[in-house]
Tab-separated table of C-alpha atoms in Angstrom:
chain	number	residue	atom	x	y	z
A	1	MET	CA	94.988	101.831	106.305
A	2	LYS	CA	98.325	102.020	104.535
A	3	VAL	CA	97.750	102.132	100.705
A	4	LEU	CA	100.290	101.825	97.967
A	5	ILE	CA	98.988	103.257	94.687
A	6	THR	CA	100.820	102.382	91.490
A	7	ASN	CA	100.630	104.100	88.119
A	8	SER	CA	102.771	103.870	84.942
A	9	SER	CA	103.395	107.633	85.149
A	10	LEU	CA	103.097	110.512	87.514
A	11	ASP	CA	104.255	113.055	85.068
A	12	LEU	CA	101.849	114.601	82.575
A	13	ARG	CA	98.398	115.811	83.552
A	14	THR	CA	96.579	112.936	81.969
A	15	GLY	CA	93.641	110.726	83.209
A	16	THR	CA	95.128	108.155	85.573
A	17	ASP	CA	97.881	110.473	86.799
A	18	LEU	CA	95.253	112.923	87.941
A	19	TYR	CA	93.035	110.094	89.279
A	20	VAL	CA	95.949	109.037	91.548
A	21	ARG	CA	96.509	112.558	92.694
A	22	ASP	CA	92.886	113.163	93.618
A	23	LEU	CA	92.393	109.786	95.353
A	24	ALA	CA	95.670	109.919	97.255
A	25	VAL	CA	95.077	113.386	98.592
A	26	ALA	CA	91.462	112.502	99.613
A	27	LEU	CA	92.562	109.318	101.397
A	28	ILE	CA	95.294	111.191	103.331
A	29	ARG	CA	92.800	113.819	104.339
A	30	ARG	CA	90.616	111.045	105.830
A	31	GLY	CA	93.527	109.743	107.997
A	32	HIS	CA	94.873	106.978	105.760
A	33	ALA	CA	98.587	106.533	104.884
A	34	VAL	CA	99.164	106.659	101.173
A	35	VAL	CA	102.282	106.246	99.034
A	36	ALA	CA	102.106	106.849	95.281
A	37	CYS	CA	104.554	104.800	93.130
A	38	SER	CA	105.668	105.152	89.531
A	39	SER	CA	108.872	104.622	87.552
A	40	ARG	CA	108.107	107.824	85.610
A	41	LEU	CA	107.982	110.943	87.828
A	42	GLY	CA	107.380	114.515	86.812
A	43	GLU	CA	104.871	117.275	87.100
A	44	VAL	CA	102.119	115.275	88.880
A	45	ALA	CA	104.626	113.732	91.293
A	46	ASP	CA	105.893	117.230	92.174
A	47	GLU	CA	102.268	118.348	92.745
A	48	LEU	CA	101.689	115.247	94.985
A	49	ARG	CA	104.698	116.067	97.121
A	50	LYS	CA	103.552	119.586	97.566
A	51	LEU	CA	100.245	118.251	98.808
A	52	ALA	CA	102.177	116.074	101.389
A	53	VAL	CA	101.723	112.747	99.539
A	54	PRO	CA	104.872	110.608	99.564
A	55	VAL	CA	106.066	109.583	96.090
A	56	ILE	CA	108.531	106.794	95.219
A	57	ASP	CA	109.878	105.473	91.914
A	58	GLU	CA	109.991	101.753	92.807
A	59	PRO	CA	107.864	99.643	95.155
A	60	ALA	CA	110.744	98.212	97.162
A	61	ALA	CA	111.618	101.832	98.203
A	62	CYS	CA	108.449	101.996	100.206
A	63	PRO	CA	109.600	102.264	103.793
A	64	VAL	CA	106.497	100.510	105.221
A	65	THR	CA	104.581	97.461	104.175
A	66	PRO	CA	101.157	98.578	102.824
A	67	ASP	CA	97.924	96.889	103.900
A	68	ILE	CA	96.668	96.930	100.321
A	69	ILE	CA	98.026	97.648	96.825
A	70	HIS	CA	95.825	99.750	94.614
A	71	GLY	CA	97.140	98.893	91.180
A	72	HIS	CA	96.933	100.891	87.938
A	73	HIS	CA	98.658	99.353	84.878
A	74	HIS	CA	99.871	95.752	84.896
A	75	VAL	CA	103.667	96.253	84.909
A	76	ASP	CA	103.503	98.476	87.938
A	77	THR	CA	100.945	96.377	89.706
A	78	MET	CA	102.951	93.170	89.250
A	79	GLY	CA	106.075	94.950	90.449
A	80	ALA	CA	104.332	95.975	93.705
A	81	LEU	CA	102.909	92.458	94.206
A	82	CYS	CA	106.459	91.014	93.927
A	83	ALA	CA	107.859	93.638	96.377
A	84	PHE	CA	105.349	92.915	99.061
A	85	PRO	CA	104.606	89.204	99.524
A	86	GLY	CA	101.317	88.511	101.294
A	87	VAL	CA	99.754	91.931	100.589
A	88	PRO	CA	96.464	91.806	98.766
A	89	ALA	CA	95.709	94.003	95.775
A	90	VAL	CA	92.923	95.547	93.631
A	91	SER	CA	93.519	96.132	89.941
A	92	VAL	CA	91.864	98.938	88.152
A	93	CYS	CA	90.990	99.290	84.390
A	94	HIS	CA	90.532	102.776	83.034
A	95	GLY	CA	90.318	102.185	79.256
A	96	TRP	CA	89.065	99.967	76.506
A	97	VAL	CA	92.043	100.491	74.160
A	98	PRO	CA	95.402	100.980	75.980
A	99	TRP	CA	97.579	97.889	76.376
A	100	GLU	CA	98.701	99.214	79.784
A	101	GLU	CA	95.066	98.709	80.999
A	102	MET	CA	95.080	94.939	80.368
A	103	PRO	CA	94.331	93.196	83.712
A	104	PRO	CA	97.244	91.308	85.307
A	105	ARG	CA	96.647	87.827	86.679
A	106	HIS	CA	97.943	87.098	90.183
A	107	PRO	CA	96.441	85.105	93.145
A	108	ARG	CA	96.612	88.066	95.501
A	109	ILE	CA	94.490	90.374	93.270
A	110	ALA	CA	91.319	90.042	95.154
A	111	ARG	CA	89.153	92.457	93.077
A	112	TYR	CA	89.182	94.078	89.665
A	113	VAL	CA	87.627	97.521	89.271
A	114	ALA	CA	86.314	99.101	86.114
A	115	VAL	CA	85.630	102.807	85.895
A	116	ASP	CA	82.690	102.234	83.563
A	117	GLU	CA	80.606	99.494	81.940
A	118	THR	CA	82.812	99.449	78.870
A	119	CYS	CA	85.909	98.588	80.921
A	120	ARG	CA	83.844	95.987	82.811
A	121	ASP	CA	83.113	94.286	79.487
A	122	ARG	CA	86.876	94.395	78.619
A	123	LEU	CA	87.655	92.654	81.920
A	124	VAL	CA	84.868	90.075	81.844
A	125	LEU	CA	84.116	89.412	78.156
A	126	GLU	CA	87.423	89.992	76.433
A	127	CYS	CA	89.908	89.094	79.183
A	128	GLY	CA	87.928	86.305	80.968
A	129	ILE	CA	88.006	87.781	84.508
A	130	ASP	CA	85.343	86.202	86.673
A	131	ALA	CA	82.418	88.643	86.891
A	132	ARG	CA	82.128	87.968	90.573
A	133	GLN	CA	85.523	89.532	91.021
A	134	VAL	CA	84.679	92.715	89.132
A	135	ASP	CA	83.233	95.946	90.606
A	136	VAL	CA	82.320	99.173	88.727
A	137	LEU	CA	83.319	102.369	90.470
A	138	LEU	CA	82.397	105.191	88.182
A	139	ASN	CA	84.671	108.139	87.533
A	140	PHE	CA	84.493	111.146	89.818
A	141	VAL	CA	85.171	114.891	90.000
A	142	ASP	CA	86.520	117.036	92.873
A	143	LEU	CA	83.540	119.229	93.550
A	144	ASP	CA	85.517	121.581	95.839
A	145	ARG	CA	87.794	122.515	92.939
A	146	PHE	CA	85.323	122.450	90.020
A	147	ARG	CA	82.795	124.978	91.354
A	148	PRO	CA	79.523	125.977	89.545
A	149	ARG	CA	79.851	128.903	87.239
A	150	ASP	CA	77.276	131.734	86.810
A	151	PRO	CA	74.191	130.660	84.792
A	152	LEU	CA	74.740	129.999	81.151
A	153	PRO	CA	73.541	132.679	78.649
A	154	GLU	CA	70.476	131.858	76.627
A	155	THR	CA	72.628	131.914	73.447
A	156	PRO	CA	76.147	130.460	73.603
A	157	ARG	CA	79.080	132.781	72.874
A	158	ARG	CA	82.330	130.927	73.692
A	159	ALA	CA	83.378	127.324	73.111
A	160	LEU	CA	86.243	125.141	74.163
A	161	VAL	CA	87.859	121.887	72.986
A	162	PHE	CA	88.978	120.325	76.243
A	163	SER	CA	91.192	117.324	75.325
A	164	ASN	CA	94.830	116.297	75.686
A	165	LEU	CA	94.652	114.747	72.188
A	166	ALA	CA	93.065	117.533	70.195
A	167	GLN	CA	95.426	119.404	67.850
A	168	LYS	CA	95.168	121.563	64.788
A	169	ASN	CA	94.222	119.089	62.070
A	170	GLU	CA	91.374	118.273	59.771
A	171	HIS	CA	89.157	116.927	62.572
A	172	LEU	CA	89.577	120.114	64.583
A	173	ALA	CA	88.824	122.118	61.448
A	174	VAL	CA	85.273	120.634	61.570
A	175	ILE	CA	84.712	122.089	65.105
A	176	VAL	CA	86.276	125.405	64.061
A	177	GLU	CA	83.887	125.677	61.096
A	178	ALA	CA	80.844	124.678	63.202
A	179	CYS	CA	81.726	127.378	65.735
A	180	ARG	CA	82.219	129.909	62.977
A	181	GLN	CA	78.815	129.203	61.584
A	182	MET	CA	77.158	129.503	64.997
A	183	GLY	CA	79.139	132.704	65.848
A	184	LEU	CA	81.110	131.187	68.704
A	185	SER	CA	84.716	131.959	69.574
A	186	LEU	CA	86.735	128.803	70.083
A	187	ASP	CA	89.725	127.903	72.215
A	188	LEU	CA	91.854	124.773	72.890
A	189	MET	CA	92.969	123.306	76.160
A	190	GLY	CA	95.203	120.201	76.322
A	191	LEU	CA	98.600	118.728	75.917
A	192	ALA	CA	98.749	117.948	72.178
A	193	SER	CA	97.814	121.563	71.325
A	194	GLY	CA	100.412	122.993	73.764
A	195	SER	CA	97.683	124.632	75.778
A	196	ALA	CA	97.411	122.464	78.857
A	197	GLN	CA	96.290	124.160	82.064
A	198	ALA	CA	97.501	123.132	85.473
A	199	PHE	CA	94.237	124.390	86.976
A	200	PRO	CA	91.418	123.769	84.337
A	201	GLU	CA	88.855	124.549	87.013
A	202	ARG	CA	89.910	128.200	86.837
A	203	VAL	CA	89.094	128.650	83.183
A	204	LEU	CA	86.233	126.135	82.383
A	205	GLY	CA	83.609	128.603	83.766
A	206	ARG	CA	84.408	130.987	80.901
A	207	TYR	CA	82.929	128.698	78.259
A	208	ASP	CA	79.354	127.932	77.318
A	209	ILE	CA	79.847	124.883	75.128
A	210	VAL	CA	82.655	122.412	75.790
A	211	PHE	CA	83.746	119.609	73.371
A	212	ALA	CA	85.120	116.757	75.520
A	213	LYS	CA	84.801	113.218	76.718
A	214	ALA	CA	85.302	111.076	79.856
A	215	ARG	CA	86.943	112.878	82.731
A	216	SER	CA	87.186	116.143	80.952
A	217	ALA	CA	83.479	116.085	80.105
A	218	ILE	CA	82.495	115.332	83.728
A	219	GLU	CA	84.650	118.224	84.891
A	220	ALA	CA	83.048	120.574	82.379
A	221	MET	CA	79.559	119.449	83.265
A	222	ALA	CA	80.302	119.909	87.007
A	223	VAL	CA	81.202	123.521	86.329
A	224	GLY	CA	78.019	124.033	84.339
A	225	ALA	CA	78.980	124.068	80.691
A	226	ALA	CA	76.913	122.418	77.997
A	227	VAL	CA	79.005	119.372	76.839
A	228	VAL	CA	79.103	117.851	73.322
A	229	LEU	CA	80.842	114.499	73.501
A	230	THR	CA	83.696	114.345	70.998
A	231	ASP	CA	87.138	112.909	70.588
A	232	GLN	CA	89.772	113.294	67.844
A	233	PHE	CA	87.726	111.629	65.159
A	234	MET	CA	84.277	110.717	66.488
A	235	LEU	CA	81.081	112.469	67.613
A	236	GLY	CA	78.713	111.573	70.465
A	237	GLU	CA	75.867	113.849	71.459
A	238	MET	CA	75.087	116.868	73.588
A	239	VAL	CA	74.700	115.557	77.172
A	240	THR	CA	71.134	116.341	78.208
A	241	ARG	CA	68.928	115.486	81.135
A	242	ALA	CA	67.164	112.765	78.911
A	243	GLY	CA	70.446	111.122	78.049
A	244	PHE	CA	72.369	111.410	81.292
A	245	ASP	CA	71.407	108.108	82.851
A	246	ARG	CA	72.413	106.239	79.695
A	247	LEU	CA	75.717	108.019	79.235
A	248	ARG	CA	76.990	108.139	82.831
A	249	PRO	CA	77.656	104.372	83.185
A	250	LEU	CA	79.659	104.625	79.931
A	251	ASN	CA	81.802	107.394	81.449
A	252	PHE	CA	80.811	109.645	78.582
A	253	GLY	CA	83.565	107.821	76.729
A	254	ILE	CA	84.343	105.646	73.684
A	255	ARG	CA	80.996	103.852	73.457
A	256	THR	CA	79.099	107.215	73.380
A	257	MET	CA	80.957	108.157	70.159
A	258	THR	CA	78.691	106.767	67.547
A	259	ARG	CA	79.432	108.899	64.409
A	260	GLN	CA	82.295	110.274	62.422
A	261	LEU	CA	83.064	113.825	63.441
A	262	SER	CA	81.596	115.793	60.559
A	263	LEU	CA	79.986	119.273	60.205
A	264	ALA	CA	76.212	118.582	59.802
A	265	PRO	CA	75.709	116.263	62.770
A	266	LEU	CA	78.002	118.423	64.895
A	267	LEU	CA	75.866	121.502	64.137
A	268	GLU	CA	72.774	119.437	65.009
A	269	GLU	CA	74.177	118.632	68.430
A	270	MET	CA	75.282	122.204	69.144
A	271	ALA	CA	71.784	123.364	68.174
A	272	ARG	CA	70.448	121.368	71.135
A	273	TYR	CA	72.100	123.916	73.466
A	274	ASP	CA	69.721	124.729	76.284
A	275	ALA	CA	70.968	126.678	79.324
A	276	ALA	CA	68.352	125.306	81.674
A	277	ASP	CA	68.889	121.733	80.619
A	278	ALA	CA	72.705	122.101	81.003
A	279	ALA	CA	72.132	123.365	84.576
A	280	THR	CA	70.089	120.254	85.370
A	281	VAL	CA	72.852	118.066	83.943
A	282	SER	CA	75.395	119.889	86.086
A	283	SER	CA	73.239	119.282	89.238
A	284	ARG	CA	73.124	115.563	88.396
A	285	VAL	CA	76.851	115.339	88.005
A	286	ARG	CA	77.385	117.138	91.275
A	287	ALA	CA	74.959	114.866	93.029
A	288	ASP	CA	76.224	111.585	91.392
A	289	ALA	CA	79.924	111.966	90.676
A	290	GLY	CA	81.501	113.710	93.672
A	291	LEU	CA	84.942	112.731	94.935
A	292	ASP	CA	83.761	112.249	98.522
A	293	ASP	CA	81.321	109.490	97.487
A	294	ALA	CA	83.885	107.831	95.301
A	295	VAL	CA	86.485	107.781	98.070
A	296	ALA	CA	83.936	106.281	100.510
A	297	ARG	CA	83.327	103.472	97.973
A	298	TRP	CA	87.080	102.871	97.610
A	299	ILE	CA	87.509	102.676	101.347
A	300	ALA	CA	84.639	100.229	101.640
A	301	LEU	CA	86.270	98.059	98.837
A	302	TYR	CA	89.642	98.086	100.579
A	303	GLU	CA	87.959	97.061	103.882
A	304	SER	CA	86.046	94.223	102.135
A	305	VAL	CA	89.345	92.905	100.733
A	306	LEU	CA	91.195	93.209	104.000
A	307	ALA	CA	88.358	91.339	105.776
A	308	GLN	CA	88.894	88.321	103.480
A	309	PRO	CA	92.268	88.593	101.933
A	310	PRO	CA	93.177	85.961	99.234
A	311	VAL	CA	95.290	83.011	100.300
A	312	SER	CA	99.041	83.588	99.686
A	313	ASP	CA	100.626	80.671	97.888
A	314	PRO	CA	104.211	81.319	97.005
A	315	VAL	CA	104.333	78.591	94.278
A	316	GLU	CA	101.223	79.791	92.507
A	317	GLU	CA	102.412	83.426	92.742
A	318	LEU	CA	105.713	82.511	91.027
A	319	ARG	CA	103.826	80.700	88.351
A	320	ALA	CA	101.632	83.716	87.840
A	321	VAL	CA	104.654	85.940	87.425
A	322	SER	CA	106.169	83.438	85.018
A	323	ARG	CA	103.057	83.458	82.923
A	324	TYR	CA	103.034	87.192	82.983
A	325	LEU	CA	106.509	87.462	81.794
A	326	ARG	CA	105.856	84.956	78.998
A	327	GLU	CA	102.904	87.263	77.870
A	328	LEU	CA	105.177	90.331	78.164
A	329	ALA	CA	108.016	88.915	76.077
A	330	PRO	CA	106.427	89.357	72.617
A	331	ARG	CA	105.601	92.942	73.370
A	332	LEU	CA	109.265	93.631	74.342
A	333	ARG	CA	110.557	91.854	71.223
A	334	ASP	CA	108.266	93.823	68.975
A	335	TYR	CA	109.301	97.058	70.699
A	336	TYR	CA	113.041	96.465	70.346
A	337	SER	CA	112.577	95.267	66.802
A	338	GLN	CA	110.842	98.531	65.885
A	339	VAL	CA	113.561	100.461	67.662
A	340	ALA	CA	116.257	98.620	65.705
A	341	ILE	CA	114.485	99.229	62.449
A	342	SER	CA	114.075	102.911	63.202
A	343	ARG	CA	117.752	103.212	64.017
A	344	ASP	CA	118.772	101.434	60.880
A	345	LEU	CA	116.555	103.657	58.742
A	346	THR	CA	117.899	106.740	60.471
A	347	ALA	CA	121.485	105.603	59.804
A	348	GLN	CA	120.690	104.913	56.123
A	349	LEU	CA	119.073	108.297	55.690
A	350	ALA	CA	122.141	109.992	57.291
A	351	ARG	CA	124.447	108.083	54.859
A	352	LEU	CA	122.372	109.112	51.891
A	353	ARG	CA	122.456	112.703	52.933
A	354	GLN	CA	126.195	112.598	53.261
A	355	GLN	CA	126.587	111.006	49.842
A	356	GLY	CA	124.286	113.624	48.353
A	357	ALA	CA	126.271	116.430	49.963
A	358	GLY	CA	129.607	114.855	48.861
A	359	SER	CA	128.459	114.583	45.205
A	360	THR	CA	127.501	118.248	44.952
A	361	ALA	CA	130.251	120.081	43.136
A	362	PRO	CA	130.355	123.902	42.442
A	363	SER	CA	129.592	124.716	38.851
A	364	GLY	CA	132.590	125.951	36.828
A	365	GLY	CA	132.819	128.640	34.132
C-alpha cells in the first residue's frame, strides 16, 4: 500500500510526531510505501529522513497518489483530502483537550480512530461521529527500543519526572518534596524543563520510580520502572497488576488523573512501590502494547477501508470543505484579534518606556 500520513508538526519530540515516526518506519519495513507530510518540519522530520522515510511539507508535493490517507489533525487531513480526490482516509484522535484533535467531517473519511476510550467518547458523544465508524486502537511502544532493565531494587533509590510539560514550579515542588522524604534522588526529562532526550530508552532503565502519563508512562513500564501516573497538576495512581486492565483502555491518561497533585496522596502512591508487581506490569505492557501488533491492526484497518472505499461525490466533498472553512473562520478571527491586541500592547509599552526614559533628567547641584 501507498500511505500518506499527515501531522500538524514533525518537529519536536512530542506524542503524535513520534507516533508518526514509529508507525511510518514500521510500515516501510513491512514493504509498504509511506510518505510523511507536515507544514512544520524539524527534528523529527530529519530523523525520519535518516530512517529512509520520505517527508514533504505539503500534500500536493507528494509525487505519487496514495492508496489511503492516514490523517492526524484536521487542518492537515483536510488539506490531503483536497489534494487527492477519490482517495479514502482514516482520521485519528489522540487527545481529549487539543483543538487540533477535533474530527474533520468529509465523505471520504471512512473510519475514525481513537487511541483510547476517552478519545472515543470525544468522537462519539461530544462530536457526534457515528459509533459504527469509530475504532479504538490503543497506544503502543517499540519493544525493540525500550528493552527491559535489570530487576528493580526492593527499595527505590532513583526517580524521574518523564514529561514534556513538567517544569520547575509549585507542582513539581510537590514531587521534589515527596522524593526528599522517601530518600530518592530526582531528575527531569522533557521539553519544558530543557532536558529532553533524543533516546529516552537509553536512560529510563536508570530509574526505579517514574512519574508520567500516556505514552511516556507506557514506555517507562515497558522498560520495567514502577510508574506513578501524574501530569502538571493532577495525580493518578501507581500502576499495579490489579489496576492495569482498568487503566490501559484509558491510555494511562487524563481520566486516570483523579486528584490534585499534593504531598500526602503522592506519598501514599509511592509507598505502593513493589518491585515484583512492577515486573508483572512490565510483562503485561510488553505482551499487550507492542508496536508489531499495533502495526498489524493498522494494516488490517487500511485493507478494510480499501476493500469498501466510500463513494466519491465531488459536490458533497466541496460542501464538506465549505462547512469546514466556516467552522475554521471564528478560530482564525480570534487568533488574529489576539495577535493585534498583543502588538498594540507591545507598542504602547514601548512608547511608555520611551516617555519614561525621556523624562529622566540628571540631578543638578
